[in-house]
Amino acid sequence: MLVSERRERILAHVRERGTATIPELAGILGVSPMTIRRDIDLLADEGAVRKVRGGVRAAPLAGSLRAAAGTVSAEHRAVAALAAGLVEPGMAIGISGGTISLALAEALAGVPELTVVTNSLPVSELFAGPERADEPYTQTVVLTGGVRTPAQAMVGPVAVRALEQLHCDVVFLDVHGLDVQAGMTTMNLLEAETDRAFMAAGREVVVLADHGRWGTVGLTTIADLDEIDRLVIDARLEESARVQLAEHVGELLIADLGEG
């Protein structure tokens, strides 16, 4: 992996989750803690992150809510491209917050007459932006809530109540971690509640993840793996993990890195 690619992945991971520890990043990227410290020092000097004891946290995003889009990895774009193929014109779709979700929104450019239900401020900004003014009409329903996550998603009881009144053909969830025992997980209790409401609102649940999220366990469980209708994940996922996941999810879709 190139140094620039590794630093992009660190930045994307930290911006999506808000914080990360040095051992966590070293494990995900397969490098030494010393290498991660050097990368963090450089990113901090550039103002992209802020160093904290034992790790790093995201720096406030300046300007557009989509400022983090440049840090979306090749894996994320490949997953998004494959997932976008599941969407047909005229569908009502739900999209949760996260960097893969933002990549999905970008990949859906030109799909006509969608109704997009989202709690992601960057996703809503993308669909409502002037660059899409000439595209076929898309209706965007933005869910509000009392808490904004590091990924700029609104979560909480207000969003949950709104979702209880909505019905989507398919919902796309960008999750923090996947594990056989813990299922789909997140670090945010309110986000877990909101994601469960998304699942209840959809006739089909499609989960978006990169290979680094396999084996990651967040603070709280969203749902078991067998509640996933389709899991879209990149081709760097190990074969043993593919076998385990295929036993639990409805359908496992592997995104080749050339698809992004």
Tab-separated table of C-alpha atoms in Angstrom:
chain	number	residue	atom	x	y	z
A	1	MET	CA	0.000	0.000	0.000
A	2	LEU	CA	1.313	3.455	-0.914
A	3	VAL	CA	1.980	5.910	1.905
A	4	SER	CA	-0.543	8.358	0.437
A	5	GLU	CA	-3.214	5.651	0.249
A	6	ARG	CA	-2.564	4.627	3.860
A	7	ARG	CA	-2.930	8.199	5.059
A	8	GLU	CA	-6.134	8.615	3.059
A	9	ARG	CA	-7.524	5.511	4.751
A	10	ILE	CA	-6.529	6.803	8.187
A	11	LEU	CA	-8.251	10.106	7.488
A	12	ALA	CA	-11.399	8.454	6.118
A	13	HIS	CA	-11.583	6.107	9.122
A	14	VAL	CA	-11.137	8.916	11.656
A	15	ARG	CA	-13.581	11.260	9.950
A	16	GLU	CA	-16.220	8.548	9.773
A	17	ARG	CA	-15.885	7.412	13.382
A	18	GLY	CA	-14.769	10.625	15.047
A	19	THR	CA	-11.855	9.064	16.935
A	20	ALA	CA	-9.436	6.164	16.626
A	21	THR	CA	-6.649	4.655	18.692
A	22	ILE	CA	-3.154	3.964	17.402
A	23	PRO	CA	-3.456	0.168	17.973
A	24	GLU	CA	-6.820	0.173	16.170
A	25	LEU	CA	-5.366	1.902	13.098
A	26	ALA	CA	-2.254	-0.273	13.137
A	27	GLY	CA	-4.410	-3.409	13.166
A	28	ILE	CA	-6.674	-2.232	10.351
A	29	LEU	CA	-3.803	-1.201	8.094
A	30	GLY	CA	-1.361	-3.952	9.027
A	31	VAL	CA	1.523	-1.644	9.938
A	32	SER	CA	3.414	-0.840	13.129
A	33	PRO	CA	2.165	1.668	15.729
A	34	MET	CA	5.285	3.746	14.998
A	35	THR	CA	4.254	4.038	11.350
A	36	ILE	CA	0.770	5.141	12.392
A	37	ARG	CA	2.261	7.755	14.738
A	38	ARG	CA	4.307	9.204	11.882
A	39	ASP	CA	1.229	9.327	9.652
A	40	ILE	CA	-0.797	11.009	12.394
A	41	ASP	CA	1.947	13.575	12.969
A	42	LEU	CA	1.856	14.522	9.293
A	43	LEU	CA	-1.947	14.664	9.141
A	44	ALA	CA	-2.022	16.768	12.310
A	45	ASP	CA	0.536	19.175	10.844
A	46	GLU	CA	-1.765	19.573	7.838
A	47	GLY	CA	-4.712	20.288	10.138
A	48	ALA	CA	-6.646	17.238	8.952
A	49	VAL	CA	-6.774	15.581	12.398
A	50	ARG	CA	-6.064	16.406	16.021
A	51	LYS	CA	-3.833	14.259	18.190
A	52	VAL	CA	-5.184	13.049	21.541
A	53	ARG	CA	-3.669	10.789	24.184
A	54	GLY	CA	-3.227	7.335	22.632
A	55	GLY	CA	-4.830	8.204	19.334
A	56	VAL	CA	-6.405	10.813	17.126
A	57	ARG	CA	-9.715	12.565	16.553
A	58	ALA	CA	-11.246	14.253	13.557
A	59	ALA	CA	-10.640	17.942	13.037
A	60	PRO	CA	-13.753	20.062	12.429
A	61	LEU	CA	-14.652	20.115	8.759
A	62	ALA	CA	-14.437	23.530	7.199
A	63	GLY	CA	-16.745	24.684	4.428
A	64	SER	CA	-18.903	22.105	2.689
A	65	LEU	CA	-20.294	19.171	4.611
A	66	ARG	CA	-18.875	17.068	1.804
A	67	ALA	CA	-15.292	18.134	2.488
A	68	ALA	CA	-14.547	14.565	3.575
A	69	ALA	CA	-15.533	13.142	0.176
A	70	GLY	CA	-11.958	13.388	-1.036
A	71	THR	CA	-10.895	10.841	1.583
A	72	VAL	CA	-13.285	8.145	0.389
A	73	SER	CA	-11.128	5.107	-0.349
A	74	ALA	CA	-10.981	2.975	-3.471
A	75	GLU	CA	-12.714	0.208	-1.509
A	76	HIS	CA	-15.561	2.551	-0.590
A	77	ARG	CA	-16.064	3.648	-4.181
A	78	ALA	CA	-16.053	0.054	-5.414
A	79	VAL	CA	-18.675	-0.942	-2.845
A	80	ALA	CA	-20.775	2.104	-3.724
A	81	ALA	CA	-20.603	1.386	-7.463
A	82	LEU	CA	-21.828	-2.173	-6.976
A	83	ALA	CA	-24.560	-1.096	-4.556
A	84	ALA	CA	-25.774	1.595	-6.956
A	85	GLY	CA	-26.613	-1.152	-9.429
A	86	LEU	CA	-29.323	-2.337	-7.036
A	87	VAL	CA	-31.234	0.934	-7.431
A	88	GLU	CA	-33.839	1.377	-10.163
A	89	PRO	CA	-35.519	4.585	-11.387
A	90	GLY	CA	-38.526	5.606	-9.328
A	91	MET	CA	-37.459	3.784	-6.162
A	92	ALA	CA	-37.767	5.133	-2.639
A	93	ILE	CA	-34.454	4.446	-0.913
A	94	GLY	CA	-33.027	5.078	2.543
A	95	ILE	CA	-29.365	6.025	3.030
A	96	SER	CA	-27.724	6.234	6.453
A	97	GLY	CA	-24.685	8.343	7.325
A	98	GLY	CA	-21.096	7.370	6.513
A	99	THR	CA	-18.366	7.683	3.916
A	100	ILE	CA	-19.566	4.720	1.846
A	101	SER	CA	-23.070	6.196	1.922
A	102	LEU	CA	-21.694	9.436	0.507
A	103	ALA	CA	-19.885	7.500	-2.216
A	104	LEU	CA	-23.186	5.734	-2.983
A	105	ALA	CA	-24.972	9.067	-3.321
A	106	GLU	CA	-22.313	10.155	-5.818
A	107	ALA	CA	-22.667	6.869	-7.716
A	108	LEU	CA	-26.427	7.401	-8.064
A	109	ALA	CA	-25.991	10.533	-10.178
A	110	GLY	CA	-28.378	10.403	-13.103
A	111	VAL	CA	-30.765	7.757	-11.738
A	112	PRO	CA	-34.130	9.448	-12.337
A	113	GLU	CA	-37.079	10.082	-10.055
A	114	LEU	CA	-35.653	8.729	-6.828
A	115	THR	CA	-37.052	9.489	-3.416
A	116	VAL	CA	-34.098	9.577	-1.033
A	117	VAL	CA	-34.681	9.334	2.715
A	118	THR	CA	-31.506	10.164	4.622
A	119	ASN	CA	-30.234	11.328	7.996
A	120	SER	CA	-26.875	12.230	6.424
A	121	LEU	CA	-26.329	15.946	5.968
A	122	PRO	CA	-23.593	15.425	3.329
A	123	VAL	CA	-25.841	13.044	1.361
A	124	SER	CA	-28.753	15.488	1.480
A	125	GLU	CA	-26.434	18.322	0.419
A	126	LEU	CA	-25.250	16.247	-2.524
A	127	PHE	CA	-28.745	15.448	-3.807
A	128	ALA	CA	-29.968	19.019	-3.279
A	129	GLY	CA	-26.840	20.687	-4.699
A	130	PRO	CA	-26.835	22.935	-7.766
A	131	GLU	CA	-24.643	20.463	-9.673
A	132	ARG	CA	-27.708	18.183	-9.895
A	133	ALA	CA	-30.138	20.890	-10.938
A	134	ASP	CA	-30.366	19.533	-14.493
A	135	GLU	CA	-30.773	15.888	-13.475
A	136	PRO	CA	-34.116	14.040	-13.483
A	137	TYR	CA	-36.211	15.030	-10.495
A	138	THR	CA	-35.238	13.507	-7.178
A	139	GLN	CA	-37.119	14.095	-3.945
A	140	THR	CA	-34.986	14.211	-0.804
A	141	VAL	CA	-36.465	13.620	2.653
A	142	VAL	CA	-34.006	14.775	5.320
A	143	LEU	CA	-34.416	13.266	8.776
A	144	THR	CA	-33.605	15.486	11.727
A	145	GLY	CA	-32.603	14.525	15.240
A	146	GLY	CA	-31.090	15.802	18.426
A	147	VAL	CA	-27.523	14.515	17.944
A	148	ARG	CA	-25.079	14.927	15.060
A	149	THR	CA	-22.536	12.117	14.684
A	150	PRO	CA	-18.922	12.655	13.540
A	151	ALA	CA	-20.046	11.480	10.091
A	152	GLN	CA	-22.574	14.361	10.035
A	153	ALA	CA	-25.615	12.098	10.475
A	154	MET	CA	-28.599	13.199	12.546
A	155	VAL	CA	-29.711	10.538	15.021
A	156	GLY	CA	-32.181	10.282	17.865
A	157	PRO	CA	-35.887	9.959	18.650
A	158	VAL	CA	-37.061	12.603	16.173
A	159	ALA	CA	-35.442	10.738	13.283
A	160	VAL	CA	-36.787	7.433	14.606
A	161	ARG	CA	-40.362	8.738	14.774
A	162	ALA	CA	-40.118	10.065	11.227
A	163	LEU	CA	-38.870	6.713	9.940
A	164	GLU	CA	-41.785	4.933	11.590
A	165	GLN	CA	-44.071	6.707	9.099
A	166	LEU	CA	-42.011	5.951	5.989
A	167	HIS	CA	-41.706	2.988	3.625
A	168	CYS	CA	-38.657	2.430	1.406
A	169	ASP	CA	-38.022	-0.122	-1.310
A	170	VAL	CA	-34.481	-0.581	-0.023
A	171	VAL	CA	-32.360	0.935	2.746
A	172	PHE	CA	-28.576	1.188	2.664
A	173	LEU	CA	-26.755	1.079	6.003
A	174	ASP	CA	-23.102	2.080	6.365
A	175	VAL	CA	-22.065	0.307	9.585
A	176	HIS	CA	-19.067	0.556	11.937
A	177	GLY	CA	-18.389	-3.145	12.415
A	178	LEU	CA	-19.422	-6.682	11.474
A	179	ASP	CA	-18.950	-9.723	13.696
A	180	VAL	CA	-20.536	-13.171	13.851
A	181	GLN	CA	-21.415	-12.885	17.536
A	182	ALA	CA	-22.008	-9.135	17.875
A	183	GLY	CA	-23.660	-8.650	14.480
A	184	MET	CA	-23.734	-5.157	12.987
A	185	THR	CA	-22.404	-2.619	15.463
A	186	THR	CA	-21.863	1.100	15.973
A	187	MET	CA	-20.192	3.273	18.587
A	188	ASN	CA	-23.282	5.462	19.063
A	189	LEU	CA	-26.369	4.283	20.983
A	190	LEU	CA	-28.684	6.748	19.244
A	191	GLU	CA	-27.270	5.803	15.861
A	192	ALA	CA	-28.055	2.148	16.573
A	193	GLU	CA	-31.645	3.077	17.375
A	194	THR	CA	-31.914	5.152	14.207
A	195	ASP	CA	-30.395	2.406	12.049
A	196	ARG	CA	-32.892	-0.107	13.444
A	197	ALA	CA	-35.685	2.273	12.440
A	198	PHE	CA	-34.174	2.478	8.949
A	199	MET	CA	-34.240	-1.323	8.756
A	200	ALA	CA	-37.891	-1.448	9.800
A	201	ALA	CA	-38.759	1.110	7.115
A	202	GLY	CA	-37.198	-0.880	4.272
A	203	ARG	CA	-38.498	-3.862	2.360
A	204	GLU	CA	-34.864	-4.793	1.754
A	205	VAL	CA	-31.801	-4.078	3.907
A	206	VAL	CA	-28.448	-3.646	2.143
A	207	VAL	CA	-25.376	-3.162	4.328
A	208	LEU	CA	-22.294	-1.367	2.994
A	209	ALA	CA	-18.856	-2.121	4.440
A	210	ASP	CA	-15.176	-2.346	3.616
A	211	HIS	CA	-13.057	-5.362	4.537
A	212	GLY	CA	-11.540	-3.570	7.542
A	213	ARG	CA	-14.889	-3.564	9.327
A	214	TRP	CA	-15.019	-7.353	9.487
A	215	GLY	CA	-14.154	-8.397	13.024
A	216	THR	CA	-14.654	-4.868	14.358
A	217	VAL	CA	-17.061	-4.644	17.305
A	218	GLY	CA	-18.547	-1.305	18.293
A	219	LEU	CA	-20.213	-0.286	21.532
A	220	THR	CA	-23.692	-1.509	20.698
A	221	THR	CA	-25.407	-3.946	18.335
A	222	ILE	CA	-27.719	-2.705	15.612
A	223	ALA	CA	-28.966	-6.129	14.507
A	224	ASP	CA	-27.814	-9.689	13.882
A	225	LEU	CA	-26.103	-10.570	10.619
A	226	ASP	CA	-29.004	-12.763	9.526
A	227	GLU	CA	-31.178	-9.636	9.297
A	228	ILE	CA	-29.065	-8.423	6.357
A	229	ASP	CA	-30.676	-9.127	2.989
A	230	ARG	CA	-27.536	-8.171	1.064
A	231	LEU	CA	-24.031	-7.283	2.215
A	232	VAL	CA	-21.815	-5.382	-0.220
A	233	ILE	CA	-18.127	-5.485	0.720
A	234	ASP	CA	-14.850	-5.074	-1.146
A	235	ALA	CA	-12.731	-7.849	-2.634
A	236	ARG	CA	-9.935	-7.487	-0.084
A	237	LEU	CA	-12.062	-9.466	2.362
A	238	GLU	CA	-10.331	-12.753	3.184
A	239	GLU	CA	-11.823	-16.002	1.888
A	240	SER	CA	-12.420	-17.355	5.404
A	241	ALA	CA	-14.463	-14.266	6.242
A	242	ARG	CA	-16.456	-14.631	3.028
A	243	VAL	CA	-17.387	-18.182	4.014
A	244	GLN	CA	-18.543	-17.091	7.474
A	245	LEU	CA	-20.548	-14.143	6.190
A	246	ALA	CA	-22.189	-16.178	3.428
A	247	GLU	CA	-23.595	-18.475	6.112
A	248	HIS	CA	-25.389	-15.591	7.822
A	249	VAL	CA	-26.419	-12.891	5.332
A	250	GLY	CA	-29.030	-13.319	2.629
A	251	GLU	CA	-26.601	-12.548	-0.202
A	252	LEU	CA	-22.932	-11.598	-0.164
A	253	LEU	CA	-21.854	-9.260	-2.970
A	254	ILE	CA	-18.117	-8.762	-3.488
A	255	ALA	CA	-17.041	-5.490	-5.091
A	256	ASP	CA	-13.973	-5.714	-7.298
A	257	LEU	CA	-11.720	-2.688	-6.821
A	258	GLY	CA	-11.998	-1.937	-10.512
A	259	GLU	CA	-15.708	-1.166	-10.100
A	260	GLY	CA	-15.166	2.201	-8.427
